[in-house]
PDB file of C-alpha atoms in Angstrom:
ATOM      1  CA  UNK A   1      55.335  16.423 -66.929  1.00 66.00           C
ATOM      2  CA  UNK A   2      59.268  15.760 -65.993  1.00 73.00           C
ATOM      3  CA  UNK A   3      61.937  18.210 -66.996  1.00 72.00           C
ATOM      4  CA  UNK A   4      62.933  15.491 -69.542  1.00 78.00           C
ATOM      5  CA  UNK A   5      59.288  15.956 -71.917  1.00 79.00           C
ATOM      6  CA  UNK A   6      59.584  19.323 -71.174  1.00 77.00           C
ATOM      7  CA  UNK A   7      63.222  19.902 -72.800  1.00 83.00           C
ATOM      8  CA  UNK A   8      61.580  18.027 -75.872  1.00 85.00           C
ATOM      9  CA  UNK A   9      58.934  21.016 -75.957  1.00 85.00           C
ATOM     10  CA  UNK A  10      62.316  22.748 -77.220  1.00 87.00           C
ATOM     11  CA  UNK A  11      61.557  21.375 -80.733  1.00 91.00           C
ATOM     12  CA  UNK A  12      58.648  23.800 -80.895  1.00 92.00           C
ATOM     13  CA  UNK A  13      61.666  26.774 -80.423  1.00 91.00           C
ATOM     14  CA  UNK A  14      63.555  25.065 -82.934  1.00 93.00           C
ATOM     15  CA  UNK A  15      60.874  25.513 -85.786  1.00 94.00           C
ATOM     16  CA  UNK A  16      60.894  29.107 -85.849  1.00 92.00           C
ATOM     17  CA  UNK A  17      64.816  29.548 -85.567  1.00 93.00           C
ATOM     18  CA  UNK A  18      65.014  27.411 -88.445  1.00 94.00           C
ATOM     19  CA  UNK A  19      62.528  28.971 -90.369  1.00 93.00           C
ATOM     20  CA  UNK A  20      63.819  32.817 -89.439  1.00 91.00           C
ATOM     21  CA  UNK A  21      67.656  30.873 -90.442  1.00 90.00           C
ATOM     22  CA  UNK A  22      66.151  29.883 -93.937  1.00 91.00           C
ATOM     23  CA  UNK A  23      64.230  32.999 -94.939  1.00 91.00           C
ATOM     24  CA  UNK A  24      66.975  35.332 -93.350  1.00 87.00           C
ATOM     25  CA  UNK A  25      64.441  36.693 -91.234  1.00 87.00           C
ATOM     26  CA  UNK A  26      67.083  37.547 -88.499  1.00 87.00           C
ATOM     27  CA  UNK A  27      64.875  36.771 -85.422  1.00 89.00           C
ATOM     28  CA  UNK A  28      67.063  33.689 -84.352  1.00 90.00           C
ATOM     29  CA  UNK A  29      68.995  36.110 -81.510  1.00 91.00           C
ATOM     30  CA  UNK A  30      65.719  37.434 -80.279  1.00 90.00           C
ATOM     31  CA  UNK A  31      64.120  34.009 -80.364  1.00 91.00           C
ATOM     32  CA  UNK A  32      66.281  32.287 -78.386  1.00 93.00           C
ATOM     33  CA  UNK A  33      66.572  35.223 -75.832  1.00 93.00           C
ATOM     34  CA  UNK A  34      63.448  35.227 -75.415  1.00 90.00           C
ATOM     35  CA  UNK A  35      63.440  31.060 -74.979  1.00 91.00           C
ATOM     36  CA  UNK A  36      66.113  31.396 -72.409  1.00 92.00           C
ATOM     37  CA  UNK A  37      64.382  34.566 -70.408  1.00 91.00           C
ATOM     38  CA  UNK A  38      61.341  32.532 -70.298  1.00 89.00           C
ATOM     39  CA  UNK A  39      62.781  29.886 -68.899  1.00 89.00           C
ATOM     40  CA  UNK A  40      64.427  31.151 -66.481  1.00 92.00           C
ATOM     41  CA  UNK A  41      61.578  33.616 -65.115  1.00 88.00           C
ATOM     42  CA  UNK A  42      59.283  31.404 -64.968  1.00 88.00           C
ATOM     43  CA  UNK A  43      61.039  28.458 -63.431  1.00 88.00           C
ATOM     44  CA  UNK A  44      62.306  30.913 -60.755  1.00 90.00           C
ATOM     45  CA  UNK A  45      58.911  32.149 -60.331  1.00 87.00           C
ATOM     46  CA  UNK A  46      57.096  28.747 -59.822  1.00 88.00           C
ATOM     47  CA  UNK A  47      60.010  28.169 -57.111  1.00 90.00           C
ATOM     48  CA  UNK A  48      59.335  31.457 -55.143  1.00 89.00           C
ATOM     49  CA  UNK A  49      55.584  30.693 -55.730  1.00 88.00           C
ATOM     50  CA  UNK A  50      55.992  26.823 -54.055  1.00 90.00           C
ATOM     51  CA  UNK A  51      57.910  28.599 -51.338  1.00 90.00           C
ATOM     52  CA  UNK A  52      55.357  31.351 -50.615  1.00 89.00           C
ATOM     53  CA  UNK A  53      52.398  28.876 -50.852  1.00 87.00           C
ATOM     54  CA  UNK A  54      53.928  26.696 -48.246  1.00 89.00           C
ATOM     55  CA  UNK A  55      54.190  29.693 -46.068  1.00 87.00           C
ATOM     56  CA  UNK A  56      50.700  31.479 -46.942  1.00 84.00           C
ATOM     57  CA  UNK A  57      52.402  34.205 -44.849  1.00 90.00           C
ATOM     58  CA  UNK A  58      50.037  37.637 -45.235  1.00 92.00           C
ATOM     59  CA  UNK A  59      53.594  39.231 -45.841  1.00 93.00           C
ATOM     60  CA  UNK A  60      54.683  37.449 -48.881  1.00 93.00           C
ATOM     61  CA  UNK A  61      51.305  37.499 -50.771  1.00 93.00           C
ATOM     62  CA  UNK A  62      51.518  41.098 -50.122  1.00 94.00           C
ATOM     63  CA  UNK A  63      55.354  41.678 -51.265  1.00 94.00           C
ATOM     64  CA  UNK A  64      54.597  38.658 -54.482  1.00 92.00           C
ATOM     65  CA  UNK A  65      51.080  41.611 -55.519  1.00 95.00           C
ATOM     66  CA  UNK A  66      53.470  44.679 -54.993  1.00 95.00           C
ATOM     67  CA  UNK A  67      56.055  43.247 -56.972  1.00 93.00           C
ATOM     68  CA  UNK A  68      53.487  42.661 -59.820  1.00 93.00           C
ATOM     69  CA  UNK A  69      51.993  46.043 -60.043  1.00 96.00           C
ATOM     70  CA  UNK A  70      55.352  47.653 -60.222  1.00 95.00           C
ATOM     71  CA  UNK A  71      56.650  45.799 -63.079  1.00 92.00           C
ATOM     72  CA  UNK A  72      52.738  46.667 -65.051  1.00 94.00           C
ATOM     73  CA  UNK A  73      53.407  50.098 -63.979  1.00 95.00           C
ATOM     74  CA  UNK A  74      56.721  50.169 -64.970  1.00 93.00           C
ATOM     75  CA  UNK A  75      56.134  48.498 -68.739  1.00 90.00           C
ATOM     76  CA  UNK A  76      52.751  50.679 -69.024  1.00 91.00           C
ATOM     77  CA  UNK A  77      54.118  54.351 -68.215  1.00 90.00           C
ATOM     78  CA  UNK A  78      56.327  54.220 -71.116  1.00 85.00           C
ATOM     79  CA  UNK A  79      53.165  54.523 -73.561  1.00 82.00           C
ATOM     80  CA  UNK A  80      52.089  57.875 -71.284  1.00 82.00           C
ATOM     81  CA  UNK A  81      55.151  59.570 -70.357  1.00 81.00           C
ATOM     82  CA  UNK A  82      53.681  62.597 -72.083  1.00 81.00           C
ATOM     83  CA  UNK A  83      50.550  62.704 -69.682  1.00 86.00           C
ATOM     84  CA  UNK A  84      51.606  64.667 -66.102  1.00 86.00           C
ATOM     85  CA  UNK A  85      51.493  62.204 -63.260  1.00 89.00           C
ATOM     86  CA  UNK A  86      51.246  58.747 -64.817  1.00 92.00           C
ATOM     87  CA  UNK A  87      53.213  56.388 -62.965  1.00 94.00           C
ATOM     88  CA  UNK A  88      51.035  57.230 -59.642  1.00 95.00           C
ATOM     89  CA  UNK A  89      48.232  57.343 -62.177  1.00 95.00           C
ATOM     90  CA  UNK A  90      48.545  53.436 -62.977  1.00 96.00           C
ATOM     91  CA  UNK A  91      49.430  52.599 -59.335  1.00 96.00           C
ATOM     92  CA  UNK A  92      46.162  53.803 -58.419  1.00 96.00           C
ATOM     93  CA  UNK A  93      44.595  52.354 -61.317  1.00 96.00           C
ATOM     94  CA  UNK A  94      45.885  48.816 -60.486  1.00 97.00           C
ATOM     95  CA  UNK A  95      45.634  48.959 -56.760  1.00 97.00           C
ATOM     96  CA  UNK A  96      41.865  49.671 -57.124  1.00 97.00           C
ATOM     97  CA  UNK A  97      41.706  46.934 -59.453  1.00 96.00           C
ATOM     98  CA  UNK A  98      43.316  44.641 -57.173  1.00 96.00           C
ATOM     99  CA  UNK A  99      40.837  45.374 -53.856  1.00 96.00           C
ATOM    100  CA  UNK A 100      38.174  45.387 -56.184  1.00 96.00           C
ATOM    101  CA  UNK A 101      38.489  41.992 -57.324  1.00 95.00           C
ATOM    102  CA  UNK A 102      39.961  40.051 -54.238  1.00 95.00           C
ATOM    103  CA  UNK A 103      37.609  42.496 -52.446  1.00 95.00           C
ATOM    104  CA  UNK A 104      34.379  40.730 -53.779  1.00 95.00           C
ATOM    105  CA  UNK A 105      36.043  37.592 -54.367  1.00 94.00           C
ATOM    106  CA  UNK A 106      37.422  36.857 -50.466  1.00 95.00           C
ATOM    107  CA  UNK A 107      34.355  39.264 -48.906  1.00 94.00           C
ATOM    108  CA  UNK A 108      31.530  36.739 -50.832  1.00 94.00           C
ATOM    109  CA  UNK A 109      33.867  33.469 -49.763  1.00 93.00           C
ATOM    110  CA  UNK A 110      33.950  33.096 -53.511  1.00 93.00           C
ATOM    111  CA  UNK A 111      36.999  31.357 -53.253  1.00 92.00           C
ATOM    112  CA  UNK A 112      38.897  31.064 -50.164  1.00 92.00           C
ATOM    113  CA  UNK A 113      41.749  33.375 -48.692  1.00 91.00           C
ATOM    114  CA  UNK A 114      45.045  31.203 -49.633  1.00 91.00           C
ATOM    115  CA  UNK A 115      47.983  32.053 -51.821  1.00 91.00           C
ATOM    116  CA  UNK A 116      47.240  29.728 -54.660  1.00 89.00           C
ATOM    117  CA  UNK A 117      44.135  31.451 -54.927  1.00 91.00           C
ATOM    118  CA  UNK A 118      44.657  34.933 -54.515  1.00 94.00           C
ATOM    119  CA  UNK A 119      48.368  35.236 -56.579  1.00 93.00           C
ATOM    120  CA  UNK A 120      46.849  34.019 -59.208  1.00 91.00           C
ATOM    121  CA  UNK A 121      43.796  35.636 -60.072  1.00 93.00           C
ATOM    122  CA  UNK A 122      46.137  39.136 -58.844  1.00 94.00           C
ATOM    123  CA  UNK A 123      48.730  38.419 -61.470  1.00 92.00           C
ATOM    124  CA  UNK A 124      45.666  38.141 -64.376  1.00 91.00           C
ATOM    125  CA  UNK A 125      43.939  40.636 -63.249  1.00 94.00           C
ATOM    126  CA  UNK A 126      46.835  43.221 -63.256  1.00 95.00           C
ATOM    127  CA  UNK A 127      48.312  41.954 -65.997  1.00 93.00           C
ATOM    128  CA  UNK A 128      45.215  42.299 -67.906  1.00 92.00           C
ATOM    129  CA  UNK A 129      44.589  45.787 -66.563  1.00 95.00           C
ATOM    130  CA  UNK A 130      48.564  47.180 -67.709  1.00 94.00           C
ATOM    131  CA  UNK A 131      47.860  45.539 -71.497  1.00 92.00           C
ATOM    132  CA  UNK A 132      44.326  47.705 -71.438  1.00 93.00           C
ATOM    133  CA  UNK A 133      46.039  50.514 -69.935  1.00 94.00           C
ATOM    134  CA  UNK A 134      49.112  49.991 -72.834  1.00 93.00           C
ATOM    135  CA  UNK A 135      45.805  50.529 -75.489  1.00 93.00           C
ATOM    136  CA  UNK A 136      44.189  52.905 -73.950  1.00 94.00           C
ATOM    137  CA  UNK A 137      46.763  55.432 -73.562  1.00 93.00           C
ATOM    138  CA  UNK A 138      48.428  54.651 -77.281  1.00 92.00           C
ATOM    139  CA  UNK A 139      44.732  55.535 -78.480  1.00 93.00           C
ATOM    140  CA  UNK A 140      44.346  58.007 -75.968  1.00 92.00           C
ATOM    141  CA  UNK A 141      46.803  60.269 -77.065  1.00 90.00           C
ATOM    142  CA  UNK A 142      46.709  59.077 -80.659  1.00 91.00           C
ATOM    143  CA  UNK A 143      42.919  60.818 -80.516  1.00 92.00           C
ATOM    144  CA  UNK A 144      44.071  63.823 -78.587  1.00 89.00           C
ATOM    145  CA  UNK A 145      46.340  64.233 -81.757  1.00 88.00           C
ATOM    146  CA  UNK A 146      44.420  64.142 -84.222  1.00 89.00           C
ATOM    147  CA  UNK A 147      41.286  66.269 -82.924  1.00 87.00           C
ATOM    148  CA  UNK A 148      43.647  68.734 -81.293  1.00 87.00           C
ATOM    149  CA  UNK A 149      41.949  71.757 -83.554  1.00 88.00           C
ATOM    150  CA  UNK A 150      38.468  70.284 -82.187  1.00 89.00           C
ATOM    151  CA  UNK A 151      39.097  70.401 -78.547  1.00 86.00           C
ATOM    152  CA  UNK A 152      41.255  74.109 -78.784  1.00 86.00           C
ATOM    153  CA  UNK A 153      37.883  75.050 -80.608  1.00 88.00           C
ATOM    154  CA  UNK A 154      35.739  73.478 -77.673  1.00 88.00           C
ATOM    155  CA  UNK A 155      37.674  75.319 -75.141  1.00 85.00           C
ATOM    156  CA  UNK A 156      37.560  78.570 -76.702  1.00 86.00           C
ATOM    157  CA  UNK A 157      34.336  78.579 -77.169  1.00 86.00           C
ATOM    158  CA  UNK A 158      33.761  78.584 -73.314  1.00 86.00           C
ATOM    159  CA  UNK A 159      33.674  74.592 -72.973  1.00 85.00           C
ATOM    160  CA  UNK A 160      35.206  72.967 -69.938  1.00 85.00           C
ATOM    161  CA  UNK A 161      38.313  70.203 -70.732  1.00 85.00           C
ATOM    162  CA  UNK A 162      35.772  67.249 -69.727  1.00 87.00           C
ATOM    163  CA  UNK A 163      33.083  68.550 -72.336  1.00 90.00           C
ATOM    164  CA  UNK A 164      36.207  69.354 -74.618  1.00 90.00           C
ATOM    165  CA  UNK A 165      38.256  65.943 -74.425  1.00 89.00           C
ATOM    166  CA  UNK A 166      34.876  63.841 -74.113  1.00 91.00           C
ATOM    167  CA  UNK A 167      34.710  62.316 -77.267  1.00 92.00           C
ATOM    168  CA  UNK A 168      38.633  61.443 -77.285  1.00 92.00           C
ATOM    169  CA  UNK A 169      38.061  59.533 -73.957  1.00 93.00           C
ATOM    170  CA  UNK A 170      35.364  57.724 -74.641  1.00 94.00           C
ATOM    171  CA  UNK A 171      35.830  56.876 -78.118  1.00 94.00           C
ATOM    172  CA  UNK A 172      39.760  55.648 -76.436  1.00 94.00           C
ATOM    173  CA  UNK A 173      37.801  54.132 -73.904  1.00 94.00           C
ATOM    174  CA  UNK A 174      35.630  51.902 -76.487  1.00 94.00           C
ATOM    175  CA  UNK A 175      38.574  51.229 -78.766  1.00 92.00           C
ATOM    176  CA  UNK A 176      40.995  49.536 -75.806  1.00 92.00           C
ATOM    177  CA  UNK A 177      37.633  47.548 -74.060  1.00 92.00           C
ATOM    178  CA  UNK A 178      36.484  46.112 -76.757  1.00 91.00           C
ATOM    179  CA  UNK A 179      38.938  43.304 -78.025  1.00 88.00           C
ATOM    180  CA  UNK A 180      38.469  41.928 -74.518  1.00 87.00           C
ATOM    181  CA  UNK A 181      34.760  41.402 -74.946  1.00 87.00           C
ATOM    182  CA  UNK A 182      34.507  40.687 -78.484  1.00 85.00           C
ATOM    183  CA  UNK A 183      37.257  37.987 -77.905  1.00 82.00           C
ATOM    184  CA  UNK A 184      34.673  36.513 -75.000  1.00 82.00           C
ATOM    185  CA  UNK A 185      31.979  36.138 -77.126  1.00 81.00           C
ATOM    186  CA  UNK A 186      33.553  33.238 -79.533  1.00 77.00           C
ATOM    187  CA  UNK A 187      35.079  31.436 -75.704  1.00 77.00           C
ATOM    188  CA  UNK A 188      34.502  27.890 -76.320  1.00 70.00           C
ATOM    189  CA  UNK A 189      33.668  28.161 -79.918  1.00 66.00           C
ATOM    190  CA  UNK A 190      37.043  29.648 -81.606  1.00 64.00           C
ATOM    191  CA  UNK A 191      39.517  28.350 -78.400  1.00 65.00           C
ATOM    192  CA  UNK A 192      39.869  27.245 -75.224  1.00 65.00           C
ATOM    193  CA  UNK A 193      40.895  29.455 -72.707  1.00 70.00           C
ATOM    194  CA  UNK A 194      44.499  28.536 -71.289  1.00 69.00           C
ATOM    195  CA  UNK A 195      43.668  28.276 -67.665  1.00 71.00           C
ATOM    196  CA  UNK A 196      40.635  25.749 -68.046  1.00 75.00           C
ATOM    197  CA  UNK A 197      42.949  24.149 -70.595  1.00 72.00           C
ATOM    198  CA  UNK A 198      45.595  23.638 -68.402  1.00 75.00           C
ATOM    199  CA  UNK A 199      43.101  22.641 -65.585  1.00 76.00           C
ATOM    200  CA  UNK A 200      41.725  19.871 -68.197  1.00 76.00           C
ATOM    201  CA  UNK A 201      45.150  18.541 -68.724  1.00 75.00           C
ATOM    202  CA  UNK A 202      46.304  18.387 -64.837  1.00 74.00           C
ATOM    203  CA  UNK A 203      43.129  16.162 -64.497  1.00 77.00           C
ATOM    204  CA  UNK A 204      40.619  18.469 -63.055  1.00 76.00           C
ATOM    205  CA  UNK A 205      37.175  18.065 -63.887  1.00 83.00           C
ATOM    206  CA  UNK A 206      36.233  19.625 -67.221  1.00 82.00           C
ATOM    207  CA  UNK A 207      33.151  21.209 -65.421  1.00 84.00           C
ATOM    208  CA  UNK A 208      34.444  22.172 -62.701  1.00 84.00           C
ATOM    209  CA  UNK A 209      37.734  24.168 -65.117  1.00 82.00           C
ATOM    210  CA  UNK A 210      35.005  25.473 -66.550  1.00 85.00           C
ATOM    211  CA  UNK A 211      33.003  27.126 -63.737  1.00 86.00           C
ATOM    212  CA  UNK A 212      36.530  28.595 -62.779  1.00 86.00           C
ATOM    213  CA  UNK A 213      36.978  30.030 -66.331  1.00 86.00           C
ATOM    214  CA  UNK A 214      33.878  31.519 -66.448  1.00 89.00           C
ATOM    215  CA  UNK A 215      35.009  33.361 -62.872  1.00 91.00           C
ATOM    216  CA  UNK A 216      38.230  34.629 -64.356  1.00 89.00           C
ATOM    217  CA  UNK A 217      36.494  35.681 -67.449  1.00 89.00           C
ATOM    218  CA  UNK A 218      34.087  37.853 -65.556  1.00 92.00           C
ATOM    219  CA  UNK A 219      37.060  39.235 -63.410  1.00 93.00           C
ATOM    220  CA  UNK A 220      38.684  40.213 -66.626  1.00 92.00           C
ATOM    221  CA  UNK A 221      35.353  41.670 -67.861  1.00 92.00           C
ATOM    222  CA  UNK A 222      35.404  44.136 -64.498  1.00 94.00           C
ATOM    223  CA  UNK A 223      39.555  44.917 -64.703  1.00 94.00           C
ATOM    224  CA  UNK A 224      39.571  45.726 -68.435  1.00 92.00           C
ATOM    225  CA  UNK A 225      36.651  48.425 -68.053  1.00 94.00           C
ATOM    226  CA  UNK A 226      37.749  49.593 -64.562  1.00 96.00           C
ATOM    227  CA  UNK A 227      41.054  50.354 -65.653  1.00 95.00           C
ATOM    228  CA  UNK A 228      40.302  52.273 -68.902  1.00 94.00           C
ATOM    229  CA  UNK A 229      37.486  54.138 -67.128  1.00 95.00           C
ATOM    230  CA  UNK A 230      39.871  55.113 -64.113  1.00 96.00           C
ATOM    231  CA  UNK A 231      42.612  55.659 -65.784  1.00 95.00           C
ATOM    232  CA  UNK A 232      41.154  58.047 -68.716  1.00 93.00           C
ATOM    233  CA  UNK A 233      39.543  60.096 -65.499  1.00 93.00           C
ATOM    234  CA  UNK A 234      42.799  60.087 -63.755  1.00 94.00           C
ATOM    235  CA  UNK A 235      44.659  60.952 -66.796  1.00 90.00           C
ATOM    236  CA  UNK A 236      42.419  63.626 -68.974  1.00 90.00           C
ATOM    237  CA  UNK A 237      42.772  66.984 -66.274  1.00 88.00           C
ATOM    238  CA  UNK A 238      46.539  66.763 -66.675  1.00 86.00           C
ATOM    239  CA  UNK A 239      46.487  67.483 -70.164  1.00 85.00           C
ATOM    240  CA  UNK A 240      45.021  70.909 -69.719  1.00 84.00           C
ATOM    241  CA  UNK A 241      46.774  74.121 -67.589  1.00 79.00           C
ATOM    242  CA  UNK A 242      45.025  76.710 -65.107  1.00 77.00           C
ATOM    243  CA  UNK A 243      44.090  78.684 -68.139  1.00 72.00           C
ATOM    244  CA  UNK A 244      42.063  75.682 -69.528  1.00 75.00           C
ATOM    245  CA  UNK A 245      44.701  75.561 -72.249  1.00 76.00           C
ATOM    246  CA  UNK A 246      45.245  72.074 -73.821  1.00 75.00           C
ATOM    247  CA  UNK A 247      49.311  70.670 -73.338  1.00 73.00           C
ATOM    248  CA  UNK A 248      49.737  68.711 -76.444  1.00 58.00           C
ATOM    249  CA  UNK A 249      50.399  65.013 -75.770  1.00 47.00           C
ATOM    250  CA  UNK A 250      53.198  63.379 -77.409  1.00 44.00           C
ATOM    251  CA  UNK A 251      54.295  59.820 -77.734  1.00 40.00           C
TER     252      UNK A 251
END
């Protein structure tokens, strides 16, 4: 693909600015904002990638995966500033994520130790962990919320805060895992998933796109439970005080 066909792909921005224009819908400014931001982020980020792939310096892999979970943590603590300790909460969270993954990956040789390989498969995998950390901490304290009564009632009736907030955690826990693997169940049937899709259209083979999907599927399997497990242990003893008093959690 040339810049040229890709400036035609502009047509497809067109469509909606048109159709927000006719139906005064008013999403023309944030439309093309977001067109433009797009554009530029990710054409400076395939740049910086091509530079850093050329080098496969240890250094720049490092910085390019540091980079990445700062900006997840930084989007995802906004939806638990309430909760004590949640930026270093979600740093944790993602950093465990991240050896976990390119731990088993690079220690099996399941796919070898270069940049293309590994900045990848970091960027999906933390970027799938901070949207399942965004849901599990908008249901997490939604549930705290709304049982409040039950878990005061817990607690005074001699319960620790794990036996108290159980049911909130793992009912938040449930609720933010499972669009992940109901969405993994129709693969192949309902869609294609975009990387073996844009594998397919590069001209790899359509096996061999799919053996790599199935890999990245199974990695997102592991972050998406890993992070809403850690991060709902992490997260739950901050909401109570030395006296085993609940501190109400508010968005």
């Amino acid at each position: 693909m040339t810049f040229l066909t890709l400036s035609l792909a502009l047509i497809f921005v067109l469509i909606p600015i048109i159709l927000s224009k006719t139906l005064q819908l008013e999403l023309e400014k944030d439309t093309i904002i977001a067109a433009v931001r797009s554009i530029i982020q990710l054409l400076a980020v395939g740049y910086i990638l091509q530079f850093v792939f050329d080098s496969q310096s240890i250094i720049y892999i490092t910085l390019m995966i540091v980079l990445m979970i700062g900006a997840a943590t930084q989007n995802a603590r906004r939806k638990g500033a309430s909760i004590k300790g949640i930026t270093w909460k979600l740093i944790v969270t993602f950093i465990f994520v991240e050896i976990l993954t390119q731990g088993i990956l690079l220690g099996f040789h399941i796919t070898p130790a270069e940049a293309q390989y590994i900045i990848p498969i970091s960027g999906m995998m933390i970027g799938n962990s901070m949207v399942l950390s965004i849901l599990f901490l908008n249901r997490f304290i939604a549930e705290i919320d709304a049982h409040q009564d039950e878990i005061e009632l817990i607690l005074s009736l001699g319960g620790t805060s794990k036996q108290a907030i159980h049911s909130q955690l793992i009912t938040s826990i449930k609720a933010s895992t499972i669009p992940t693997i109901e969405s993994q169940k129709t693969i192949g049937l309902v869609q294609l998933p975009g990387m073996m899709s844009g594998q397919i259209i590069a001209g790899a083979d359509p096996v061999q796109a799919v053996q790599f999907q199935l890999l990245i599927l199974f990695l997102v399997l592991t972050s998406v439970v890993v992070t809403s497990v850690l991060l709902g242990f992490l997260s739950y003893p901050t909401l109570f005080n030395k006296q085993m008093q609940l501190l109400k959690a508010e968005e």
